[in-house]
mmCIF file of C-alpha atoms in Angstrom:
data_model
loop_
_atom_site.group_PDB
_atom_site.id
_atom_site.type_symbol
_atom_site.label_atom_id
_atom_site.label_comp_id
_atom_site.label_asym_id
_atom_site.label_seq_id
_atom_site.Cartn_x
_atom_site.Cartn_y
_atom_site.Cartn_z
ATOM 1 C CA UNK A 1 81.192 219.779 -199.576
ATOM 2 C CA UNK A 2 83.220 219.017 -196.445
ATOM 3 C CA UNK A 3 86.104 216.571 -196.437
ATOM 4 C CA UNK A 4 85.406 213.045 -195.131
ATOM 5 C CA UNK A 5 86.581 212.541 -191.572
ATOM 6 C CA UNK A 6 87.182 209.886 -188.919
ATOM 7 C CA UNK A 7 86.741 210.088 -185.164
ATOM 8 C CA UNK A 8 89.800 209.143 -183.121
ATOM 9 C CA UNK A 9 90.587 208.580 -179.451
ATOM 10 C CA UNK A 10 94.032 208.678 -177.858
ATOM 11 C CA UNK A 11 94.480 206.411 -174.875
ATOM 12 C CA UNK A 12 97.338 205.872 -172.427
ATOM 13 C CA UNK A 13 97.535 202.105 -171.939
ATOM 14 C CA UNK A 14 98.925 200.522 -168.770
ATOM 15 C CA UNK A 15 98.451 203.834 -166.970
ATOM 16 C CA UNK A 16 96.162 204.894 -164.123
ATOM 17 C CA UNK A 17 96.705 208.657 -164.514
ATOM 18 C CA UNK A 18 96.782 210.766 -167.689
ATOM 19 C CA UNK A 19 99.984 212.040 -169.281
ATOM 20 C CA UNK A 20 103.589 210.977 -168.831
ATOM 21 C CA UNK A 21 102.819 207.356 -167.979
ATOM 22 C CA UNK A 22 101.785 204.261 -169.879
ATOM 23 C CA UNK A 23 101.980 203.877 -173.655
ATOM 24 C CA UNK A 24 99.815 206.118 -175.878
ATOM 25 C CA UNK A 25 97.867 204.735 -178.828
ATOM 26 C CA UNK A 26 95.393 206.250 -181.235
ATOM 27 C CA UNK A 27 92.231 204.237 -181.856
ATOM 28 C CA UNK A 28 89.868 204.634 -184.816
ATOM 29 C CA UNK A 29 86.603 202.704 -185.232
ATOM 30 C CA UNK A 30 85.991 202.703 -188.971
ATOM 31 C CA UNK A 31 82.432 203.555 -190.054
ATOM 32 C CA UNK A 32 80.875 201.446 -192.861
ATOM 33 C CA UNK A 33 81.771 204.123 -195.420
ATOM 34 C CA UNK A 34 85.487 203.571 -194.702
ATOM 35 C CA UNK A 35 85.689 199.787 -194.300
ATOM 36 C CA UNK A 36 87.472 199.558 -197.650
ATOM 37 C CA UNK A 37 90.063 202.219 -196.833
ATOM 38 C CA UNK A 38 93.346 201.144 -198.506
ATOM 39 C CA UNK A 39 96.258 199.959 -196.402
ATOM 40 C CA UNK A 40 98.342 202.897 -197.590
ATOM 41 C CA UNK A 41 95.859 205.230 -195.896
ATOM 42 C CA UNK A 42 96.323 203.361 -192.612
ATOM 43 C CA UNK A 43 100.075 203.920 -192.871
ATOM 44 C CA UNK A 44 99.603 207.619 -193.628
ATOM 45 C CA UNK A 45 97.240 208.129 -190.706
ATOM 46 C CA UNK A 46 99.547 206.269 -188.305
ATOM 47 C CA UNK A 47 102.496 208.350 -189.490
ATOM 48 C CA UNK A 48 100.496 211.518 -188.877
ATOM 49 C CA UNK A 49 99.807 210.532 -185.265
ATOM 50 C CA UNK A 50 103.428 209.416 -184.829
ATOM 51 C CA UNK A 51 102.585 207.408 -181.700
ATOM 52 C CA UNK A 52 103.785 203.966 -180.633
ATOM 53 C CA UNK A 53 100.809 202.492 -182.516
ATOM 54 C CA UNK A 54 97.533 203.379 -184.205
ATOM 55 C CA UNK A 55 94.726 200.817 -184.108
ATOM 56 C CA UNK A 56 91.979 200.495 -186.727
ATOM 57 C CA UNK A 57 88.794 198.668 -185.770
ATOM 58 C CA UNK A 58 86.135 197.247 -188.081
ATOM 59 C CA UNK A 59 82.881 196.136 -186.400
ATOM 60 C CA UNK A 60 81.831 192.573 -187.268
ATOM 61 C CA UNK A 61 78.741 190.482 -186.590
ATOM 62 C CA UNK A 62 78.693 189.509 -182.916
ATOM 63 C CA UNK A 63 77.331 186.289 -181.487
ATOM 64 C CA UNK A 64 75.655 188.081 -178.548
ATOM 65 C CA UNK A 65 75.399 191.550 -176.990
ATOM 66 C CA UNK A 66 77.723 190.409 -174.190
ATOM 67 C CA UNK A 67 80.577 189.517 -176.581
ATOM 68 C CA UNK A 68 81.370 191.960 -179.372
ATOM 69 C CA UNK A 69 83.540 191.116 -182.378
ATOM 70 C CA UNK A 70 85.846 193.464 -184.297
ATOM 71 C CA UNK A 71 88.550 193.254 -186.892
ATOM 72 C CA UNK A 72 91.740 194.869 -185.570
ATOM 73 C CA UNK A 73 94.907 196.073 -187.332
ATOM 74 C CA UNK A 74 97.864 197.929 -185.826
ATOM 75 C CA UNK A 75 100.217 200.326 -187.621
ATOM 76 C CA UNK A 76 103.340 202.191 -186.493
ATOM 77 C CA UNK A 77 106.304 203.887 -188.164
ATOM 78 C CA UNK A 78 105.537 202.575 -191.662
ATOM 79 C CA UNK A 79 104.950 198.971 -190.532
ATOM 80 C CA UNK A 80 101.817 196.882 -189.985
ATOM 81 C CA UNK A 81 102.381 195.113 -186.680
ATOM 82 C CA UNK A 82 101.725 191.422 -186.130
ATOM 83 C CA UNK A 83 100.827 191.849 -182.459
ATOM 84 C CA UNK A 84 100.483 194.908 -180.224
ATOM 85 C CA UNK A 85 99.403 194.675 -176.609
ATOM 86 C CA UNK A 86 99.041 198.302 -175.587
ATOM 87 C CA UNK A 87 97.012 199.283 -178.673
ATOM 88 C CA UNK A 88 94.728 196.276 -178.106
ATOM 89 C CA UNK A 89 94.153 197.406 -174.529
ATOM 90 C CA UNK A 90 93.464 200.936 -175.800
ATOM 91 C CA UNK A 91 91.039 199.601 -178.426
ATOM 92 C CA UNK A 92 89.110 197.682 -175.783
ATOM 93 C CA UNK A 93 88.826 200.804 -173.628
ATOM 94 C CA UNK A 94 87.336 202.770 -176.545
ATOM 95 C CA UNK A 95 84.822 200.027 -177.411
ATOM 96 C CA UNK A 96 83.764 199.514 -173.788
ATOM 97 C CA UNK A 97 83.042 203.263 -173.658
ATOM 98 C CA UNK A 98 80.446 203.077 -176.456
ATOM 99 C CA UNK A 99 76.766 202.507 -175.750
ATOM 100 C CA UNK A 100 77.000 198.993 -177.206
ATOM 101 C CA UNK A 101 80.258 198.285 -175.392
ATOM 102 C CA UNK A 102 78.893 199.284 -172.006
ATOM 103 C CA UNK A 103 76.514 196.310 -172.229
ATOM 104 C CA UNK A 104 79.313 193.881 -173.155
ATOM 105 C CA UNK A 105 81.769 192.063 -170.900
ATOM 106 C CA UNK A 106 83.987 190.500 -173.553
ATOM 107 C CA UNK A 107 85.486 191.329 -176.938
ATOM 108 C CA UNK A 108 86.894 189.178 -179.719
ATOM 109 C CA UNK A 109 89.439 190.764 -182.056
ATOM 110 C CA UNK A 110 90.229 189.155 -185.398
ATOM 111 C CA UNK A 111 93.902 189.922 -186.094
ATOM 112 C CA UNK A 112 96.954 188.695 -187.996
ATOM 113 C CA UNK A 113 97.703 186.534 -184.946
ATOM 114 C CA UNK A 114 94.254 184.976 -184.912
ATOM 115 C CA UNK A 115 91.418 185.683 -182.490
ATOM 116 C CA UNK A 116 92.409 187.605 -179.372
ATOM 117 C CA UNK A 117 90.051 187.635 -176.407
ATOM 118 C CA UNK A 118 89.558 190.629 -174.122
ATOM 119 C CA UNK A 119 87.377 191.053 -171.059
ATOM 120 C CA UNK A 120 86.603 193.490 -168.272
ATOM 121 C CA UNK A 121 88.376 192.380 -165.081
ATOM 122 C CA UNK A 122 85.714 191.583 -162.459
ATOM 123 C CA UNK A 123 85.687 193.412 -159.148
ATOM 124 C CA UNK A 124 85.299 197.024 -160.191
ATOM 125 C CA UNK A 125 88.988 197.874 -160.659
ATOM 126 C CA UNK A 126 88.316 199.179 -164.168
ATOM 127 C CA UNK A 127 91.186 197.081 -165.506
ATOM 128 C CA UNK A 128 90.982 195.237 -168.814
ATOM 129 C CA UNK A 129 92.460 191.798 -169.489
ATOM 130 C CA UNK A 130 94.049 190.618 -172.744
ATOM 131 C CA UNK A 131 94.284 186.912 -173.597
ATOM 132 C CA UNK A 132 97.451 186.563 -175.716
ATOM 133 C CA UNK A 133 99.475 183.613 -177.012
ATOM 134 C CA UNK A 134 102.703 182.745 -175.223
ATOM 135 C CA UNK A 135 105.924 183.505 -177.094
ATOM 136 C CA UNK A 136 108.138 180.418 -177.237
ATOM 137 C CA UNK A 137 111.560 180.740 -175.601
ATOM 138 C CA UNK A 138 114.762 179.270 -177.036
ATOM 139 C CA UNK A 139 118.315 179.202 -175.748
ATOM 140 C CA UNK A 140 121.231 180.568 -177.760
ATOM 141 C CA UNK A 141 122.915 178.165 -180.129
ATOM 142 C CA UNK A 142 126.551 178.707 -179.182
ATOM 143 C CA UNK A 143 128.995 180.251 -176.743
ATOM 144 C CA UNK A 144 129.958 182.728 -179.475
ATOM 145 C CA UNK A 145 126.379 184.009 -179.626
ATOM 146 C CA UNK A 146 126.304 184.463 -175.849
ATOM 147 C CA UNK A 147 129.627 186.319 -175.955
ATOM 148 C CA UNK A 148 128.286 188.650 -178.650
ATOM 149 C CA UNK A 149 125.150 189.383 -176.604
ATOM 150 C CA UNK A 150 127.203 190.041 -173.469
ATOM 151 C CA UNK A 151 129.563 192.365 -175.319
ATOM 152 C CA UNK A 152 126.696 194.258 -176.982
ATOM 153 C CA UNK A 153 124.673 194.684 -173.782
ATOM 154 C CA UNK A 154 127.763 196.000 -171.970
ATOM 155 C CA UNK A 155 128.345 198.496 -174.797
ATOM 156 C CA UNK A 156 124.717 199.641 -174.661
ATOM 157 C CA UNK A 157 124.088 199.730 -170.915
ATOM 158 C CA UNK A 158 127.535 200.056 -169.367
ATOM 159 C CA UNK A 159 130.355 197.810 -168.218
ATOM 160 C CA UNK A 160 128.700 197.280 -164.837
ATOM 161 C CA UNK A 161 125.992 195.012 -166.225
ATOM 162 C CA UNK A 162 126.228 191.255 -165.696
ATOM 163 C CA UNK A 163 124.017 188.842 -167.656
ATOM 164 C CA UNK A 164 122.229 186.005 -165.842
ATOM 165 C CA UNK A 165 120.158 184.534 -168.675
ATOM 166 C CA UNK A 166 119.420 184.952 -172.388
ATOM 167 C CA UNK A 167 116.525 183.610 -174.469
ATOM 168 C CA UNK A 168 115.386 184.059 -178.036
ATOM 169 C CA UNK A 169 111.680 184.958 -178.063
ATOM 170 C CA UNK A 170 110.468 185.320 -181.633
ATOM 171 C CA UNK A 171 111.416 188.809 -182.804
ATOM 172 C CA UNK A 172 112.627 189.661 -179.293
ATOM 173 C CA UNK A 173 115.840 188.855 -177.485
ATOM 174 C CA UNK A 174 115.241 188.523 -173.743
ATOM 175 C CA UNK A 175 118.237 189.312 -171.528
ATOM 176 C CA UNK A 176 118.093 188.926 -167.749
ATOM 177 C CA UNK A 177 120.581 191.166 -165.971
ATOM 178 C CA UNK A 178 121.874 190.863 -162.431
ATOM 179 C CA UNK A 179 119.598 192.529 -159.819
ATOM 180 C CA UNK A 180 122.615 194.447 -158.538
ATOM 181 C CA UNK A 181 122.558 196.477 -161.769
ATOM 182 C CA UNK A 182 120.352 199.593 -161.636
ATOM 183 C CA UNK A 183 118.238 198.793 -164.696
ATOM 184 C CA UNK A 184 115.670 201.447 -163.781
ATOM 185 C CA UNK A 185 118.218 204.264 -163.763
ATOM 186 C CA UNK A 186 120.567 203.052 -166.487
ATOM 187 C CA UNK A 187 121.188 205.180 -169.585
ATOM 188 C CA UNK A 188 120.925 202.721 -172.491
ATOM 189 C CA UNK A 189 122.076 203.389 -176.059
ATOM 190 C CA UNK A 190 119.592 201.411 -178.174
ATOM 191 C CA UNK A 191 121.676 201.851 -181.338
ATOM 192 C CA UNK A 192 124.285 199.469 -179.944
ATOM 193 C CA UNK A 193 121.754 196.649 -180.272
ATOM 194 C CA UNK A 194 121.846 196.920 -184.073
ATOM 195 C CA UNK A 195 124.600 194.301 -183.965
ATOM 196 C CA UNK A 196 122.037 191.743 -182.795
ATOM 197 C CA UNK A 197 119.564 190.216 -185.316
ATOM 198 C CA UNK A 198 116.378 191.017 -183.385
ATOM 199 C CA UNK A 199 113.620 193.610 -183.782
ATOM 200 C CA UNK A 200 113.627 194.434 -180.088
ATOM 201 C CA UNK A 201 115.783 193.776 -177.037
ATOM 202 C CA UNK A 202 114.239 193.125 -173.617
ATOM 203 C CA UNK A 203 116.393 193.868 -170.591
ATOM 204 C CA UNK A 204 114.831 192.478 -167.431
ATOM 205 C CA UNK A 205 115.706 192.094 -163.761
ATOM 206 C CA UNK A 206 114.284 190.867 -160.467
ATOM 207 C CA UNK A 207 115.592 194.057 -158.795
ATOM 208 C CA UNK A 208 112.776 195.732 -156.774
ATOM 209 C CA UNK A 209 111.153 198.677 -158.559
ATOM 210 C CA UNK A 210 111.011 202.031 -156.790
ATOM 211 C CA UNK A 211 107.758 202.729 -158.663
ATOM 212 C CA UNK A 212 106.003 199.449 -157.811
ATOM 213 C CA UNK A 213 107.465 197.832 -154.679
ATOM 214 C CA UNK A 214 105.448 194.611 -155.049
ATOM 215 C CA UNK A 215 106.625 193.989 -158.622
ATOM 216 C CA UNK A 216 108.241 190.559 -159.064
ATOM 217 C CA UNK A 217 110.361 191.812 -161.942
ATOM 218 C CA UNK A 218 110.920 194.866 -164.105
ATOM 219 C CA UNK A 219 111.833 195.270 -167.760
ATOM 220 C CA UNK A 220 112.831 197.755 -170.430
ATOM 221 C CA UNK A 221 112.349 197.218 -174.180
ATOM 222 C CA UNK A 222 114.452 198.811 -176.910
ATOM 223 C CA UNK A 223 114.020 199.076 -180.690
ATOM 224 C CA UNK A 224 117.463 199.410 -182.288
ATOM 225 C CA UNK A 225 116.151 200.165 -185.783
ATOM 226 C CA UNK A 226 114.265 203.245 -184.582
ATOM 227 C CA UNK A 227 116.702 203.991 -181.731
ATOM 228 C CA UNK A 228 113.795 204.199 -179.284
ATOM 229 C CA UNK A 229 112.628 202.704 -176.008
ATOM 230 C CA UNK A 230 109.119 201.240 -175.918
ATOM 231 C CA UNK A 231 107.172 202.982 -173.095
ATOM 232 C CA UNK A 232 105.216 199.817 -172.199
ATOM 233 C CA UNK A 233 105.241 196.730 -174.416
ATOM 234 C CA UNK A 234 102.393 194.307 -173.755
ATOM 235 C CA UNK A 235 103.551 191.691 -176.273
ATOM 236 C CA UNK A 236 107.025 191.461 -174.684
ATOM 237 C CA UNK A 237 105.318 190.095 -171.580
ATOM 238 C CA UNK A 238 104.145 187.076 -173.584
ATOM 239 C CA UNK A 239 107.774 185.988 -173.238
ATOM 240 C CA UNK A 240 108.523 187.554 -169.850
ATOM 241 C CA UNK A 241 105.620 185.835 -168.063
ATOM 242 C CA UNK A 242 106.721 182.239 -168.760
ATOM 243 C CA UNK A 243 110.414 183.113 -168.338
ATOM 244 C CA UNK A 244 110.088 184.621 -164.873
ATOM 245 C CA UNK A 245 107.459 182.105 -163.759
ATOM 246 C CA UNK A 246 110.054 179.404 -164.296
ATOM 247 C CA UNK A 247 113.011 181.365 -162.872
ATOM 248 C CA UNK A 248 111.127 182.464 -159.729
ATOM 249 C CA UNK A 249 109.089 179.245 -159.449
ATOM 250 C CA UNK A 250 105.774 181.103 -159.671
ATOM 251 C CA UNK A 251 102.898 178.610 -160.115
ATOM 252 C CA UNK A 252 100.881 178.924 -163.342
ATOM 253 C CA UNK A 253 97.639 180.806 -162.737
ATOM 254 C CA UNK A 254 99.088 183.089 -160.061
ATOM 255 C CA UNK A 255 98.865 186.861 -160.600
ATOM 256 C CA UNK A 256 102.311 188.404 -161.147
ATOM 257 C CA UNK A 257 102.661 192.154 -160.546
ATOM 258 C CA UNK A 258 105.326 193.702 -162.813
ATOM 259 C CA UNK A 259 106.637 197.098 -163.884
ATOM 260 C CA UNK A 260 108.082 198.352 -167.154
ATOM 261 C CA UNK A 261 110.719 200.883 -166.185
ATOM 262 C CA UNK A 262 110.827 203.240 -169.165
ATOM 263 C CA UNK A 263 110.746 207.020 -168.670
ATOM 264 C CA UNK A 264 106.923 206.952 -168.884
ATOM 265 C CA UNK A 265 106.648 203.601 -167.118
ATOM 266 C CA UNK A 266 103.690 201.296 -166.709
ATOM 267 C CA UNK A 267 102.251 198.547 -164.510
ATOM 268 C CA UNK A 268 100.946 195.187 -165.677
ATOM 269 C CA UNK A 269 99.466 192.153 -163.943
ATOM 270 C CA UNK A 270 100.269 188.846 -165.641
ATOM 271 C CA UNK A 271 98.820 185.347 -165.403
ATOM 272 C CA UNK A 272 100.660 182.541 -167.209
ATOM 273 C CA UNK A 273 98.331 179.738 -168.291
ATOM 274 C CA UNK A 274 100.911 177.018 -168.945
ATOM 275 C CA UNK A 275 98.557 174.290 -170.164
ATOM 276 C CA UNK A 276 96.759 176.461 -172.717
ATOM 277 C CA UNK A 277 99.895 178.328 -173.810
ATOM 278 C CA UNK A 278 98.381 181.731 -173.065
ATOM 279 C CA UNK A 279 99.299 184.822 -171.060
ATOM 280 C CA UNK A 280 96.584 186.987 -169.538
ATOM 281 C CA UNK A 281 97.725 190.608 -169.351
ATOM 282 C CA UNK A 282 95.796 193.046 -167.158
ATOM 283 C CA UNK A 283 96.176 196.799 -167.097
ATOM 284 C CA UNK A 284 94.527 200.150 -166.510
ATOM 285 C CA UNK A 285 93.797 202.621 -169.304
ATOM 286 C CA UNK A 286 93.132 206.363 -169.448
ATOM 287 C CA UNK A 287 91.553 208.323 -172.309
ATOM 288 C CA UNK A 288 93.454 211.576 -172.883
ATOM 289 C CA UNK A 289 92.039 212.982 -176.158
ATOM 290 C CA UNK A 290 89.224 212.679 -178.638
ATOM 291 C CA UNK A 291 89.066 214.399 -182.002
ATOM 292 C CA UNK A 292 88.314 214.370 -185.709
ATOM 293 C CA UNK A 293 90.757 213.431 -188.456
ATOM 294 C CA UNK A 294 90.148 214.890 -191.942
ATOM 295 C CA UNK A 295 90.992 212.757 -194.962
#
């Protein structure tokens, strides 16, 4: 008797060409026989892939053929994630590639953050749009906190960096650096950020990107606990979209072209819906692998 198996797809999210761009995620649509797979198995499978995230999808009853509904969970590095943009984009790409998904225009994902809407972007670009909640921004509480952030960022990115703005954004700390600083080319030591009580640090700048000249801003995202840089972080843009819309006086509803300047890099289009408290995140996706995982 053969071992039970699962079909998987690896997708580069926020990329228009395969390999060395965007953020890779593994996506698994669970068949009925594996809907009760224990959480520990999800962790083990995600650890085996060792990617930025692995997404597990459970088909649910849909209201209509044009809008499909799935349960969605994300796992990475021994943790179940609360929100993950690139793996959601990858999941949508896999579903829209199925026979059922080709007939649909929208998806609804039931997640730990509630229902997340996804749709195909009209116009034939092939892009997919995520409808995510805005991350609330807060200022720092004291001058001592600001001094600590400034000192830590200088230690991580170099003495030449000057800070123009800092905001708390949930588990993120958002730090705007002066556009005169070469954020794209900077060598950043993520371990230095361990002094700051945040899961991830966003460095961002209005400096023009050499990879996307029309980008209104660029960013880089670092995880001090894992000493890694996130290739492209969709959820970070739930804070970046409202921040830069206010700084650059971009009207809500306007499309904002942006670039994440990691080594792999990725392009996103953002739309901040101020009244509804949502950020629409658009991106391209490329399937790079399909295979079978044996349990």
